Amino acid sequence: MNNLLLRFSKTDRMVFIGHLDLLKVFQTAVRRAGLAAAYSKGFNPHMLLTFALPLPLGAAGYDEHALLVTERGETDAAARLNRAMPDGLKITESRMLDENEKPNAAARVAAADYSAEIIAPQNLAEQIAKLLSSEKILIEKKSKSKTETADIKPLIHYVKTDGEKIFMRLAAGSAKHLNPTSVLNLICDGYADVTRLRLLSENRGEFGPLFL
Amino acid sequence: MKRDCMTEKKILLQTEKPGRYIGNEINISKKNPREAAVRFAFCFPDVYEVGMSHLGMQIIYSMLNAESGFYCERAFMPWTDYRPDPLCSLETDSPLGVFDFLGFTMQYELGATNALEMLSMAHVPLLASDRDDKNPLVCAGGPCVCNPEPLADFFDFFYIGEAETVLVNILSLYAEHKKNGGKRREFLHKINGLDGVYVPSLKKEGAVVKKVYAADLDAAHFPCKPLVPLIEAVHNRAVVELARGCARGCRFCQAGYIYRPMRERSPDTLFAQAANILDCTGYEEISLASLSASDYSNFLPFADRLLEYTQPRRVNISLPSLRANAESLAVLEKTQRVRKSSLTVAPEAGSQRLRDAINKNLTEDEILDGCRMAFESGFDKIKLYFMSGLPTETDADCIEIARLSEKIVDQYYTLPKEKRRRQVSVNVSVSCFVPKPHTPFEREAQATAEQFAHKHRLIKNAIRKKQIAFKYHDAEASILEGIIARGGRELGRVILRAWELGARFDGWTEKFDPAVWRRAFDETGIDPVYFAHRARGPDKPQPWDFVDMGVGKIFLAGEREKAYAGITTPDCKNNCSNCGACFNE
Ligand code: SF4
C-alpha cells in the first residue's frame, strides 16, 4: 500500500467551503492532477482519501492533514496538486509514508491549537482568568434526544490572550473533542474568527506534530 | 483582519450556504477588469446551484472570455437569507452597476421577479426607459424571450435564438462604439435590425425579428474548460451536447419547435470535447445532453467508443433523455457504473387517442414493453410523467392515466416470482399543461384551476393499486406561467407590481404566493382570465407574431387541426413535413 501524506492550508474564501464539499474538491483535484489514486472495491467504489479532522465551517486551517492511498509512489504531488487547486487551498507538504508509519491520520489527533479574533475585544485577559479560576466549566451539550451538561475544563490545555487575539490548545479528535466556539462563547459575545494553527498528537503527555 | 471584512464573513456564515457567494471555482476566468474593453455580467435569476448547472451559462462564459478584449463575470440570485448591497460579480466583486452589459438568461417565465430583484440589488433602474448613459445595457436571452413582450419594459434589448451566434458580434460593435464615445441610444439604433436582436423601444409595426441559430454545431463554441463549482450544484458533472433541437414534434413542447432544426455534433467532435472536459474538470460523470439522446444517429457506436475512454477512468455516463426501449436499456446497462434503481418514462397522456393528438409518438405496447424490459433488467421503480389539461382531453383520458399506470404495475407481476425481489413502485407525476408560443397549441385556452383540480381528483380516485404513488403540480403557478408566456407588453406592469409586493422565487413552490399575484393583477387592472382561459381565434394577432422562430405559422395551424383530428405527424428526421425551420435563410 502506498500512502501519500498531504499537509495543506485552507484559507481565504475556502473557509466557506464545508467538509463534504472540500472532500469533493480534493477528489476532483486529485483526478485533474493525474495522481494514481486507489479506490475501494464494491459496487460504488470511492477514492481512498481521508482527512485527519474536519475544520468547522468559517475557520481557516494552516496545518491540515489528508491521506490518499495511491496505486504507485507519487513524486512531486504537492506541485501537481497545487496547480489543480482553487485559490485558498495549498498543499504545503507531500510525501509517501514509510512502511513503518501507520496511515492513521485521524487516530493520531489528540489536540489542536487555535487562534481567534473578535470584532470588538474587551477585557479578554480578565474574562479568561475568570473562566479558568472555576473548578468546573460546565456547558450544555445538545444531542438529538437530550441535553447534557458536561465539564469541559479537562479538555482545555490552555487559553491565553495578547489583548487582541485569543490563543487556545484544546482536546481534539475522535476520543475527546472540544469545539473552539464552545470556549469562545464563554469569554466573549458575538462572532469570533477562528483559525486552526496546528493539529497535534500526544505521546506520554508531550504534544508533537501528527507525522514527523 | 479588517473589521468590515469580519462583519461580512459573519453575515455570509449565517446564510444557509455561504459557498454560493464566493466564486473562486476551478477554471474561473481571471482578468484585469480595467484592461477589458467590454465588461459583461452574466446574470442568472435563480440560485447559484441551479445556474451553475446550466449549459448555456457555461457556453456564454467560455465564449466571451475566449476573446481577449471581453471580460464576462457572473452573478446569481442570492437566496432569501442574503441581500448584498450592492449585488456584485463573483469574479472581481464589482458592483453590477459598473458593467457595460448585464445579460440575463430567462429560462423560466416565473423567474421574472428575480431578474427585477437582481436589478434592484444592483441599483440599476428597473425600467429601460429610466436608464441613462451611466447605467449598464440590460439585455436578455433564453427560451422565454421567444415572446419578449411581457419583459419588454425591463430590457434594453433581447437576443432571440442561440446567443453564441450574435453575442460576440454585439459586444465587438459596442467596443468600437464605446471607444468613439458613443451614447447608449445610438448603440441601440446600431444593433436594431441585426438578426436575432430586438430593441423594444425601437419596435416598428410590421417589422419581423428573426431568430439566429448555429447552423453547424461542430463549428459552434463549446466550453471545454467549464467552471467546476466548489459546492454541490444541481448537477456536478461534465456535459457534452449531442444534438440541439428535436425532430419528433410533440405538439405541446416549446423546446421541440423553437430549437428546430435538429442538428447533431459529429462523434469526433464530441469525443474530443468529452476527453478534454473530463481531463480539466476531474468529474466522475459525463452527461450526454440533448432533447432526445436515443435519436442521435449511430448512438450505440458512439456510446461504445465513449465507454472505452470512460470506463478505465471510472467515469459514469448519464443519459438524461432516453426512451424506454430495448436499445436504450442496453446502453443504460453498460454505461451505469452504479446501477440506478429508478427509470423515468414520459407517456405524457394516458390514452392512445390523446397521445396521438399531442403527437407523442409512443404506443401503449411500446410503453408496456419498455417497462417490462426495465423490470427484467433489475429496475423496480418507474417514474411516469403525464400532463393534464391537454387540448381535446376528456375525463376518460384522465382516467386512462390511472389505467396505464396500473398496467405498468401488472407488467412487473408477469416476471417469474424469483425475479421479483422487492415491491415495485410506480410514481405518477402529473403536471399542468401550459400552452406556449410558437407551438401548435399557442392559441389554446388553458384549463382553469377548478378544471385542473377536477382532473387531478379523477386521476387520484381512479388509482386503485397501492404500488402507485400519485403527485401533481400546482395549478396556480402553471396558470401564471401561461399568462406570462403568452402575454403582451401590458404584463410588465403586473410583473413589476408583483415584485413591489414582494414576489421572489415564484418558480419555487415553497416561495410562490398566488395571493400576491392576484393582488398585482387587481391593482393593475389586468384580467388574468383573459390571457389564460380564452381560446384565441386563428386570425387574431398575438404578441409574439413578430418573432420568427423558424417554424411557420401555417404549419403550426395545420398541426393544431391535425391534433383535433387525431392525426399524427412523423418524426422529421427522415420525413420532412416542411415546417419551415430548415429553409429560413
Ligand atoms: S423543415 Fe422539415 S426537416 Fe426541417 S425541422 Fe422542419 S419538418 Fe424537420
XYZ file of C-alpha atoms in Angstrom, chain A:
212
model
C 0.000 0.000 0.000
C 1.211 3.446 -0.891
C 0.098 6.213 1.379
C 0.516 9.786 0.325
C 0.512 12.302 3.155
C -0.763 15.749 2.251
C -0.387 18.694 4.588
C -2.341 21.709 3.495
C -3.751 25.077 4.408
C -7.343 26.185 3.869
C -7.681 29.937 3.942
C -9.362 32.991 2.421
C -12.563 32.200 0.532
C -12.146 28.481 1.044
C -13.167 28.842 4.698
C -16.752 28.982 3.384
C -16.486 25.505 1.904
C -17.705 22.811 4.291
C -16.069 19.473 4.894
C -18.131 17.347 2.496
C -17.645 19.827 -0.328
C -13.932 20.017 0.487
C -13.724 16.262 0.054
C -15.187 16.631 -3.467
C -12.819 19.487 -4.279
C -9.891 17.275 -3.284
C -11.190 14.321 -5.254
C -11.552 16.267 -8.481
C -8.177 17.941 -7.887
C -6.521 14.541 -7.489
C -8.060 13.492 -10.796
C -7.091 16.711 -12.541
C -3.554 16.344 -11.253
C -3.449 12.812 -12.654
C -2.385 11.159 -9.394
C -2.921 7.395 -9.414
C -5.482 7.281 -6.613
C -6.644 3.901 -5.320
C -10.347 3.164 -4.972
C -12.377 0.988 -2.673
C -13.833 -2.249 -4.034
C -17.506 -2.987 -4.391
C -20.496 -1.628 -6.265
C -19.866 2.008 -5.569
C -16.099 2.477 -5.398
C -14.807 5.675 -3.864
C -11.402 7.273 -3.748
C -9.388 6.253 -0.682
C -8.934 9.743 0.671
C -9.277 10.618 4.344
C -8.818 13.725 6.441
C -7.370 13.929 9.920
C -10.100 16.159 11.352
C -12.822 18.256 9.693
C -12.477 22.021 10.072
C -15.531 23.889 11.309
C -17.208 25.991 8.585
C -15.777 29.506 8.661
C -12.455 28.523 10.249
C -9.157 28.755 8.427
C -6.586 25.995 8.883
C -2.821 26.189 8.470
C -1.756 22.648 9.264
C -4.442 20.310 7.973
C -3.741 16.722 7.008
C -5.113 14.325 4.436
C -4.055 10.839 3.382
C -4.502 9.413 -0.088
C -3.936 5.783 -0.925
C -2.238 5.553 -4.313
C -1.555 2.796 -6.816
C 2.114 3.729 -7.004
C 4.628 6.004 -5.339
C 3.954 9.568 -6.495
C 6.628 12.227 -6.653
C 6.011 15.910 -6.888
C 2.425 15.508 -5.696
C 2.342 18.894 -3.935
C 3.291 20.844 -7.032
C 0.926 18.872 -9.246
C -1.968 19.242 -6.854
C -1.345 22.924 -6.296
C -1.777 23.543 -9.995
C -5.191 21.859 -9.749
C -6.386 23.524 -6.538
C -8.573 26.619 -6.195
C -7.107 29.701 -4.524
C -7.120 29.289 -0.755
C -6.178 25.622 -0.786
C -2.468 24.972 -0.736
C -0.571 21.740 -0.278
C 2.331 22.740 1.951
C 3.989 19.337 2.045
C 3.517 15.968 0.424
C 5.402 12.743 0.907
C 4.874 9.000 0.706
C 4.684 7.455 4.155
C 7.329 4.909 5.097
C 6.426 1.260 5.529
C 6.552 1.581 9.303
C 4.454 4.731 9.570
C 0.839 3.954 10.341
C -1.550 5.697 7.907
C -3.934 6.681 10.677
C -4.135 10.451 10.500
C -7.449 10.693 12.354
C -6.406 8.434 15.210
C -3.248 10.451 15.825
C -5.085 13.678 16.581
C -5.148 14.469 20.299
C -5.273 18.247 20.425
C -5.355 21.346 18.261
C -4.066 24.890 18.585
C -6.380 27.742 17.664
C -6.268 31.486 17.449
C -9.379 33.614 17.438
C -10.147 37.217 16.574
C -13.109 39.092 17.935
C -14.835 42.062 16.326
C -14.548 44.276 19.427
C -12.234 42.677 22.014
C -12.849 43.835 25.597
C -11.182 42.726 28.848
C -10.133 39.455 27.329
C -7.458 38.692 29.929
C -9.942 39.226 32.755
C -12.590 37.065 31.178
C -10.139 34.258 30.588
C -8.775 34.409 34.122
C -12.311 34.258 35.485
C -13.169 31.288 33.331
C -10.109 29.280 34.267
C -10.419 30.035 38.008
C -13.554 27.964 38.397
C -13.154 24.371 39.411
C -15.510 23.056 36.786
C -16.533 24.585 33.482
C -19.979 23.280 32.702
C -21.587 23.613 29.302
C -24.747 22.159 27.845
C -24.294 19.654 25.076
C -27.275 19.093 22.878
C -27.702 15.825 21.090
C -30.669 14.577 19.085
C -32.595 13.255 22.030
C -31.386 15.092 25.108
C -29.370 17.909 26.592
C -26.497 17.052 28.912
C -24.173 19.158 30.971
C -20.508 18.369 30.701
C -17.394 19.677 32.390
C -15.045 20.859 29.681
C -12.251 22.003 31.939
C -10.182 18.833 31.446
C -10.381 19.391 27.680
C -8.777 22.823 27.842
C -4.987 22.677 27.779
C -4.573 26.424 27.774
C -6.336 29.651 26.880
C -4.425 32.919 26.725
C -4.528 36.306 25.094
C -2.284 39.115 23.938
C -5.159 41.529 24.457
C -6.261 41.384 20.841
C -6.371 37.713 19.971
C -7.139 34.585 21.918
C -4.888 31.506 21.725
C -6.054 28.080 22.794
C -4.961 24.481 22.886
C -7.974 22.188 23.139
C -8.540 18.447 23.113
C -9.385 17.309 19.599
C -10.060 14.092 17.735
C -12.419 11.184 17.917
C -11.973 10.357 21.605
C -12.310 13.748 23.261
C -13.124 16.824 21.283
C -13.857 20.371 22.284
C -15.211 22.841 19.798
C -13.362 26.196 19.919
C -16.620 28.161 19.776
C -17.803 26.414 22.969
C -14.921 28.076 24.788
C -15.138 31.399 22.956
C -18.830 31.722 23.821
C -17.856 31.745 27.479
C -15.279 34.502 27.003
C -16.920 36.937 24.623
C -20.170 37.694 22.837
C -20.751 37.613 19.160
C -18.746 36.420 16.234
C -15.186 35.146 16.556
C -12.985 34.455 13.585
C -11.255 31.148 14.280
C -8.039 29.778 12.803
C -6.744 26.291 13.472
C -2.995 26.720 13.678
C -1.920 23.100 14.021
C -3.046 19.575 14.767
C -1.141 17.723 17.483
C -0.567 14.164 18.547
C 0.261 13.147 22.106
C 2.994 10.868 23.284
C 3.309 10.341 27.055
C 1.943 13.773 27.847
C 4.037 15.545 25.196
C 2.368 17.198 22.253
C 4.010 16.989 18.846
C 3.205 17.029 15.129
C 0.919 14.326 13.677
C 3.649 12.995 11.436
C 7.313 13.704 11.948
